[in-house]
Amino acid sequence: PKKDGTKVQGNAINALLVNETVRDLIKLFDHPEPAAVQCHRCATNEADYWCDGDCRHCFCSDCWNTIHEVGQYRTHMRRSVGDRPRVVPQCQGHGDHSIQFWCEQCAREICGECQQTQHRDHSPVEITAYVKTIEEQVSAIWKEL
């Protein structure tokens, strides 16, 4: 939430302004095992497998067999969906860097390179600490309701 004096009335927690990336990080930390993952190909069935090859997508059994039974795809490694690595959000300015910090002055997430260049005179906090603070604030608001 921004420190803009927003008052949360009753059950209006959704009125809080939260950066989408921070919201996604909260979900990542709060819910390490996501709900059912949909198949990348058919988008209707629940995924059973994750491709640890060039695909790097999740597939249901039917789509896995259709795609990976021939040619170059036969060598792809089939893994359980639960073995799929977590995706850490990337820096908007440096797409090849993971976000590591939250810049309070700019109200945005940044990577280590941003922290040392454009934000060197700011006071960024580690993103995990920021997420924990947000969780505590949201929890306190819920208790007040």
Coordinates of N, CA and C in Angstrom, one line a residue:
P1 N 0.8 -1.2 0.0 CA 0.0 0.0 0.0 C 0.9 1.3 0.0
K2 N 0.4 2.2 -0.7 CA 1.1 3.5 -0.6 C 0.8 4.2 0.7
K3 N 1.7 5.0 1.1 CA 1.5 5.8 2.3 C 0.9 7.1 2.0
D4 N -0.4 7.0 1.5 CA -1.0 8.2 1.0 C -2.2 8.6 1.9
G5 N -2.4 8.0 3.0 CA -3.4 8.3 3.9 C -4.7 7.6 3.6
T6 N -4.7 6.7 2.7 CA -5.9 5.9 2.4 C -6.5 5.3 3.6
K7 N -7.8 5.5 3.9 CA -8.5 4.9 5.0 C -9.3 3.7 4.5
V8 N -9.1 2.6 5.1 CA -9.8 1.4 4.7 C -11.1 1.2 5.6
Q9 N -12.2 1.3 4.9 CA -13.5 1.2 5.6 C -14.0 -0.2 5.6
G10 N -14.5 -0.7 6.7 CA -15.2 -2.0 6.7 C -14.4 -3.1 6.1
N11 N -15.0 -3.8 5.1 CA -14.4 -4.9 4.5 C -13.8 -4.5 3.1
A12 N -13.2 -3.3 3.0 CA -12.7 -2.8 1.7 C -11.2 -2.9 1.6
I13 N -10.7 -4.0 2.0 CA -9.2 -4.1 1.9 C -8.7 -4.1 0.5
N14 N -9.6 -4.4 -0.5 CA -9.3 -4.3 -1.9 C -9.0 -2.9 -2.3
A15 N -9.4 -1.9 -1.5 CA -9.2 -0.5 -1.8 C -7.7 -0.1 -1.7
L16 N -6.9 -0.9 -1.0 CA -5.5 -0.6 -0.8 C -4.8 -0.7 -2.2
L17 N -3.9 0.3 -2.4 CA -3.2 0.3 -3.6 C -1.9 -0.5 -3.4
V18 N -1.8 -1.6 -4.2 CA -0.6 -2.4 -4.1 C 0.0 -2.6 -5.4
N19 N 1.3 -2.5 -5.5 CA 2.0 -2.8 -6.7 C 1.7 -4.2 -7.2
E20 N 1.5 -4.5 -8.4 CA 1.2 -5.8 -8.9 C 2.3 -6.8 -8.6
T21 N 3.5 -6.3 -8.8 CA 4.7 -7.2 -8.5 C 4.7 -7.6 -7.0
V22 N 4.5 -6.6 -6.2 CA 4.5 -6.9 -4.7 C 3.3 -7.9 -4.4
R23 N 2.2 -7.7 -5.0 CA 1.0 -8.6 -4.8 C 1.4 -10.0 -5.2
D24 N 2.1 -10.1 -6.4 CA 2.5 -11.4 -6.8 C 3.5 -12.1 -5.9
L25 N 4.4 -11.2 -5.4 CA 5.4 -11.8 -4.4 C 4.7 -12.2 -3.1
I26 N 3.8 -11.5 -2.7 CA 3.0 -12.0 -1.5 C 2.4 -13.3 -1.8
K27 N 1.8 -13.5 -2.9 CA 1.2 -14.8 -3.3 C 2.3 -15.9 -3.3
L28 N 3.4 -15.5 -3.9 CA 4.5 -16.5 -4.0 C 5.0 -17.0 -2.6
F29 N 5.1 -16.0 -1.7 CA 5.6 -16.4 -0.3 C 4.4 -17.0 0.5
D30 N 3.2 -16.6 0.3 CA 2.1 -17.1 1.1 C 1.6 -18.5 0.6
H31 N 1.7 -18.7 -0.7 CA 1.1 -19.9 -1.3 C 2.2 -20.5 -2.1
P32 N 3.2 -21.2 -1.5 CA 4.2 -21.8 -2.3 C 3.8 -22.9 -3.3
E33 N 2.7 -23.5 -3.0 CA 2.1 -24.5 -3.9 C 0.9 -23.9 -4.5
P34 N 1.0 -23.5 -5.8 CA -0.1 -22.8 -6.5 C -1.2 -23.8 -6.7
A35 N -2.4 -23.2 -6.9 CA -3.6 -23.9 -7.3 C -3.3 -24.7 -8.6
A36 N -4.2 -25.5 -9.0 CA -4.0 -26.3 -10.2 C -3.5 -25.5 -11.3
V37 N -2.4 -26.0 -12.0 CA -1.8 -25.3 -13.1 C -2.5 -25.9 -14.4
Q38 N -2.9 -25.0 -15.3 CA -3.5 -25.4 -16.5 C -2.4 -25.8 -17.5
C39 N -2.8 -26.7 -18.4 CA -2.0 -27.2 -19.5 C -1.7 -26.0 -20.4
H40 N -0.5 -25.8 -20.8 CA -0.1 -24.7 -21.7 C -0.7 -24.9 -23.1
R41 N -0.8 -26.1 -23.5 CA -1.3 -26.3 -24.9 C -2.8 -26.3 -25.1
C42 N -3.5 -27.0 -24.3 CA -5.0 -27.1 -24.5 C -5.7 -26.1 -23.6
A43 N -5.1 -25.7 -22.5 CA -5.6 -24.6 -21.6 C -7.0 -25.1 -21.0
T44 N -7.3 -26.4 -21.0 CA -8.5 -26.8 -20.4 C -8.3 -27.8 -19.3
N45 N -7.3 -28.7 -19.5 CA -7.0 -29.7 -18.5 C -5.9 -29.2 -17.5
E46 N -6.0 -29.9 -16.4 CA -5.0 -29.6 -15.4 C -3.6 -30.2 -15.8
A47 N -2.6 -29.5 -15.6 CA -1.2 -30.0 -16.1 C -0.8 -31.1 -15.1
D48 N -0.1 -32.1 -15.7 CA 0.4 -33.2 -14.9 C 2.0 -33.1 -14.9
Y49 N 2.5 -32.5 -16.0 CA 3.9 -32.5 -16.1 C 4.5 -31.1 -16.5
W50 N 5.7 -31.0 -16.2 CA 6.5 -29.8 -16.5 C 7.6 -30.2 -17.4
C51 N 7.9 -29.5 -18.5 CA 8.9 -29.9 -19.4 C 10.2 -29.2 -19.0
D52 N 11.2 -30.0 -18.7 CA 12.5 -29.5 -18.3 C 13.4 -29.6 -19.5
G53 N 12.9 -29.1 -20.6 CA 13.7 -29.1 -21.9 C 13.5 -27.7 -22.5
D54 N 13.5 -27.6 -23.8 CA 13.3 -26.3 -24.4 C 11.9 -25.7 -24.2
C55 N 10.9 -26.5 -24.0 CA 9.5 -26.0 -23.9 C 9.4 -25.2 -22.6
R56 N 9.8 -25.8 -21.5 CA 9.7 -25.1 -20.2 C 8.2 -24.7 -19.8
H57 N 7.3 -25.5 -20.3 CA 5.9 -25.3 -20.0 C 5.3 -26.5 -19.3
C58 N 4.0 -26.3 -18.8 CA 3.3 -27.4 -18.1 C 2.3 -28.0 -19.1
F59 N 2.1 -29.3 -19.1 CA 1.2 -30.0 -20.0 C 0.4 -31.1 -19.3
C60 N -0.8 -31.3 -19.8 CA -1.6 -32.5 -19.3 C -1.0 -33.7 -19.9
S61 N -1.4 -34.9 -19.5 CA -0.8 -36.1 -20.0 C -1.0 -36.3 -21.5
D62 N -2.3 -35.9 -22.0 CA -2.6 -36.1 -23.4 C -1.7 -35.2 -24.2
C63 N -1.6 -33.9 -23.9 CA -0.8 -33.0 -24.6 C 0.7 -33.3 -24.6
W64 N 1.2 -33.8 -23.4 CA 2.6 -34.2 -23.3 C 2.9 -35.3 -24.3
N65 N 2.0 -36.3 -24.3 CA 2.2 -37.4 -25.2 C 2.1 -37.0 -26.7
T66 N 1.2 -36.1 -27.0 CA 1.1 -35.7 -28.4 C 2.4 -34.9 -28.9
I67 N 2.8 -34.0 -28.0 CA 4.0 -33.1 -28.4 C 5.3 -33.8 -28.3
H68 N 5.5 -34.6 -27.2 CA 6.8 -35.2 -26.9 C 7.1 -36.6 -27.4
E69 N 6.2 -37.1 -28.3 CA 6.4 -38.5 -28.7 C 7.3 -38.6 -30.0
V70 N 7.5 -37.4 -30.6 CA 8.3 -37.5 -31.9 C 9.4 -36.4 -31.9
G71 N 10.3 -36.7 -32.8 CA 11.4 -35.7 -33.1 C 12.2 -35.3 -31.9
Q72 N 12.6 -34.0 -32.0 CA 13.5 -33.5 -31.0 C 12.9 -33.4 -29.6
Y73 N 11.6 -33.4 -29.5 CA 10.9 -33.3 -28.2 C 11.0 -34.5 -27.4
R74 N 11.3 -35.7 -28.1 CA 11.4 -36.9 -27.3 C 12.5 -36.9 -26.3
T75 N 13.5 -36.1 -26.4 CA 14.6 -36.0 -25.5 C 14.3 -35.1 -24.3
H76 N 13.2 -34.4 -24.3 CA 12.9 -33.5 -23.2 C 12.6 -34.3 -22.0
M77 N 13.0 -33.7 -20.8 CA 12.8 -34.4 -19.5 C 11.4 -34.1 -19.0
R78 N 10.6 -35.1 -18.7 CA 9.3 -34.9 -18.1 C 9.5 -34.9 -16.5
R79 N 8.9 -33.8 -15.9 CA 9.0 -33.7 -14.5 C 7.6 -33.4 -14.0
S80 N 7.4 -33.7 -12.7 CA 6.1 -33.4 -12.0 C 5.9 -31.9 -12.0
V81 N 4.7 -31.4 -12.1 CA 4.4 -30.0 -12.1 C 5.0 -29.4 -10.8
G82 N 4.9 -30.1 -9.7 CA 5.4 -29.6 -8.4 C 6.9 -29.4 -8.4
D83 N 7.6 -30.0 -9.4 CA 9.1 -29.8 -9.5 C 9.5 -28.6 -10.3
R84 N 8.5 -27.9 -10.9 CA 8.7 -26.7 -11.7 C 9.3 -25.6 -10.8
P85 N 10.4 -25.0 -11.2 CA 11.0 -23.9 -10.4 C 10.1 -22.7 -10.3
R86 N 10.2 -22.0 -9.2 CA 9.4 -20.8 -9.0 C 10.0 -19.7 -9.9
V87 N 9.1 -18.9 -10.4 CA 9.5 -17.8 -11.2 C 9.6 -16.5 -10.4
V88 N 10.8 -16.0 -10.3 CA 11.0 -14.8 -9.5 C 10.9 -13.6 -10.5
P89 N 10.1 -12.6 -10.1 CA 9.9 -11.5 -11.0 C 11.2 -10.8 -11.4
Q90 N 11.2 -10.3 -12.6 CA 12.4 -9.7 -13.2 C 12.3 -8.2 -13.1
C91 N 13.5 -7.5 -13.0 CA 13.5 -6.1 -13.0 C 13.0 -5.5 -14.3
Q92 N 12.2 -4.4 -14.2 CA 11.7 -3.8 -15.4 C 12.7 -3.1 -16.2
G93 N 13.8 -2.6 -15.5 CA 14.9 -1.9 -16.2 C 15.9 -2.9 -16.7
H94 N 16.1 -4.0 -16.0 CA 17.2 -5.0 -16.4 C 16.5 -6.3 -16.4
G95 N 15.9 -6.7 -17.5 CA 15.1 -7.9 -17.6 C 15.8 -9.2 -17.3
D96 N 17.2 -9.1 -17.3 CA 17.9 -10.4 -17.0 C 18.3 -10.4 -15.5
H97 N 17.8 -9.5 -14.7 CA 18.1 -9.4 -13.2 C 16.8 -9.6 -12.4
S98 N 16.9 -10.4 -11.4 CA 15.7 -10.6 -10.5 C 15.6 -9.4 -9.6
I99 N 14.4 -9.1 -9.2 CA 14.2 -8.0 -8.3 C 14.7 -8.4 -6.9
Q100 N 15.3 -7.5 -6.2 CA 15.9 -7.8 -4.9 C 15.5 -6.8 -3.8
F101 N 15.1 -5.6 -4.3 CA 14.8 -4.5 -3.4 C 13.5 -3.8 -3.7
W102 N 13.0 -3.0 -2.7 CA 11.9 -2.1 -2.9 C 12.4 -0.7 -2.6
C103 N 12.2 0.2 -3.5 CA 12.6 1.5 -3.3 C 11.4 2.3 -2.8
E104 N 11.5 2.8 -1.6 CA 10.4 3.5 -1.0 C 10.1 4.8 -1.7
Q105 N 11.2 5.5 -2.0 CA 11.1 6.8 -2.7 C 10.3 6.7 -4.0
C106 N 10.6 5.7 -4.8 CA 10.0 5.5 -6.1 C 8.8 4.6 -6.1
A107 N 8.6 3.9 -5.0 CA 7.5 3.0 -4.8 C 7.5 1.9 -6.0
R108 N 8.7 1.3 -6.1 CA 8.8 0.3 -7.1 C 9.9 -0.7 -6.7
E109 N 9.8 -1.9 -7.3 CA 10.8 -2.9 -7.1 C 12.0 -2.7 -8.0
I110 N 13.2 -3.1 -7.5 CA 14.4 -2.8 -8.3 C 15.4 -4.0 -8.1
C111 N 16.3 -4.1 -9.0 CA 17.4 -5.1 -8.9 C 18.6 -4.5 -8.2
G112 N 19.6 -5.3 -8.0 CA 20.8 -4.8 -7.4 C 21.5 -3.8 -8.2
E113 N 21.5 -3.9 -9.5 CA 22.1 -2.9 -10.4 C 21.4 -1.6 -10.3
C114 N 20.1 -1.6 -10.3 CA 19.3 -0.4 -10.2 C 19.6 0.3 -8.8
Q115 N 19.8 -0.5 -7.8 CA 20.0 0.0 -6.5 C 21.3 0.7 -6.4
Q116 N 22.3 0.3 -7.2 CA 23.6 0.9 -7.2 C 23.8 2.0 -8.2
T117 N 22.8 2.2 -9.1 CA 22.9 3.2 -10.1 C 21.8 4.3 -9.9
Q118 N 20.6 4.1 -10.5 CA 19.6 5.1 -10.4 C 19.1 5.4 -9.0
H119 N 19.2 4.4 -8.1 CA 18.6 4.5 -6.8 C 19.7 4.6 -5.7
R120 N 20.9 4.9 -6.0 CA 22.0 4.9 -5.1 C 21.8 5.9 -3.9
D121 N 21.1 6.9 -4.1 CA 20.9 7.9 -3.1 C 19.6 7.7 -2.3
H122 N 18.9 6.6 -2.7 CA 17.6 6.2 -2.0 C 18.0 5.2 -0.9
S123 N 16.9 4.8 -0.2 CA 17.1 3.8 0.9 C 16.3 2.6 0.6
P124 N 16.7 1.8 -0.3 CA 15.9 0.6 -0.6 C 15.9 -0.4 0.5
V125 N 14.9 -1.2 0.6 CA 14.8 -2.3 1.5 C 14.8 -3.6 0.8
E126 N 15.3 -4.7 1.4 CA 15.2 -6.0 0.7 C 13.7 -6.3 0.4
I127 N 13.4 -6.9 -0.7 CA 12.1 -7.2 -1.1 C 11.4 -8.1 -0.2
T128 N 12.1 -9.1 0.4 CA 11.5 -10.0 1.3 C 11.0 -9.3 2.6
A129 N 11.8 -8.4 3.0 CA 11.5 -7.6 4.2 C 10.3 -6.7 3.9
Y130 N 10.2 -6.1 2.7 CA 9.1 -5.3 2.4 C 7.8 -6.1 2.3
V131 N 7.9 -7.3 1.7 CA 6.7 -8.1 1.6 C 6.2 -8.5 3.0
K132 N 7.2 -8.8 3.9 CA 6.8 -9.2 5.3 C 6.1 -8.0 5.9
T133 N 6.5 -6.8 5.7 CA 5.9 -5.6 6.2 C 4.5 -5.4 5.7
I134 N 4.3 -5.6 4.4 CA 3.0 -5.5 3.8 C 2.1 -6.6 4.4
E135 N 2.6 -7.8 4.5 CA 1.7 -8.9 5.1 C 1.3 -8.5 6.5
E136 N 2.2 -7.9 7.3 CA 1.8 -7.5 8.7 C 0.8 -6.4 8.7
Q137 N 0.9 -5.5 7.7 CA 0.0 -4.4 7.7 C -1.4 -4.9 7.3
V138 N -1.4 -5.8 6.3 CA -2.7 -6.3 5.8 C -3.3 -7.2 7.0
S139 N -2.5 -7.9 7.7 CA -3.0 -8.7 8.8 C -3.6 -7.8 9.9
A140 N -3.0 -6.7 10.2 CA -3.5 -5.8 11.2 C -4.8 -5.2 10.7
I141 N -4.9 -4.9 9.5 CA -6.1 -4.3 9.0 C -7.3 -5.3 9.1
W142 N -7.0 -6.6 8.7 CA -8.0 -7.6 8.8 C -8.5 -7.8 10.3
K143 N -7.6 -7.7 11.2 CA -7.9 -7.8 12.6 C -8.9 -6.7 13.1
E144 N -8.7 -5.5 12.5 CA -9.5 -4.4 12.9 C -10.9 -4.5 12.3
L145 N -11.1 -5.3 11.3 CA -12.4 -5.3 10.6 C -13.4 -6.2 11.4

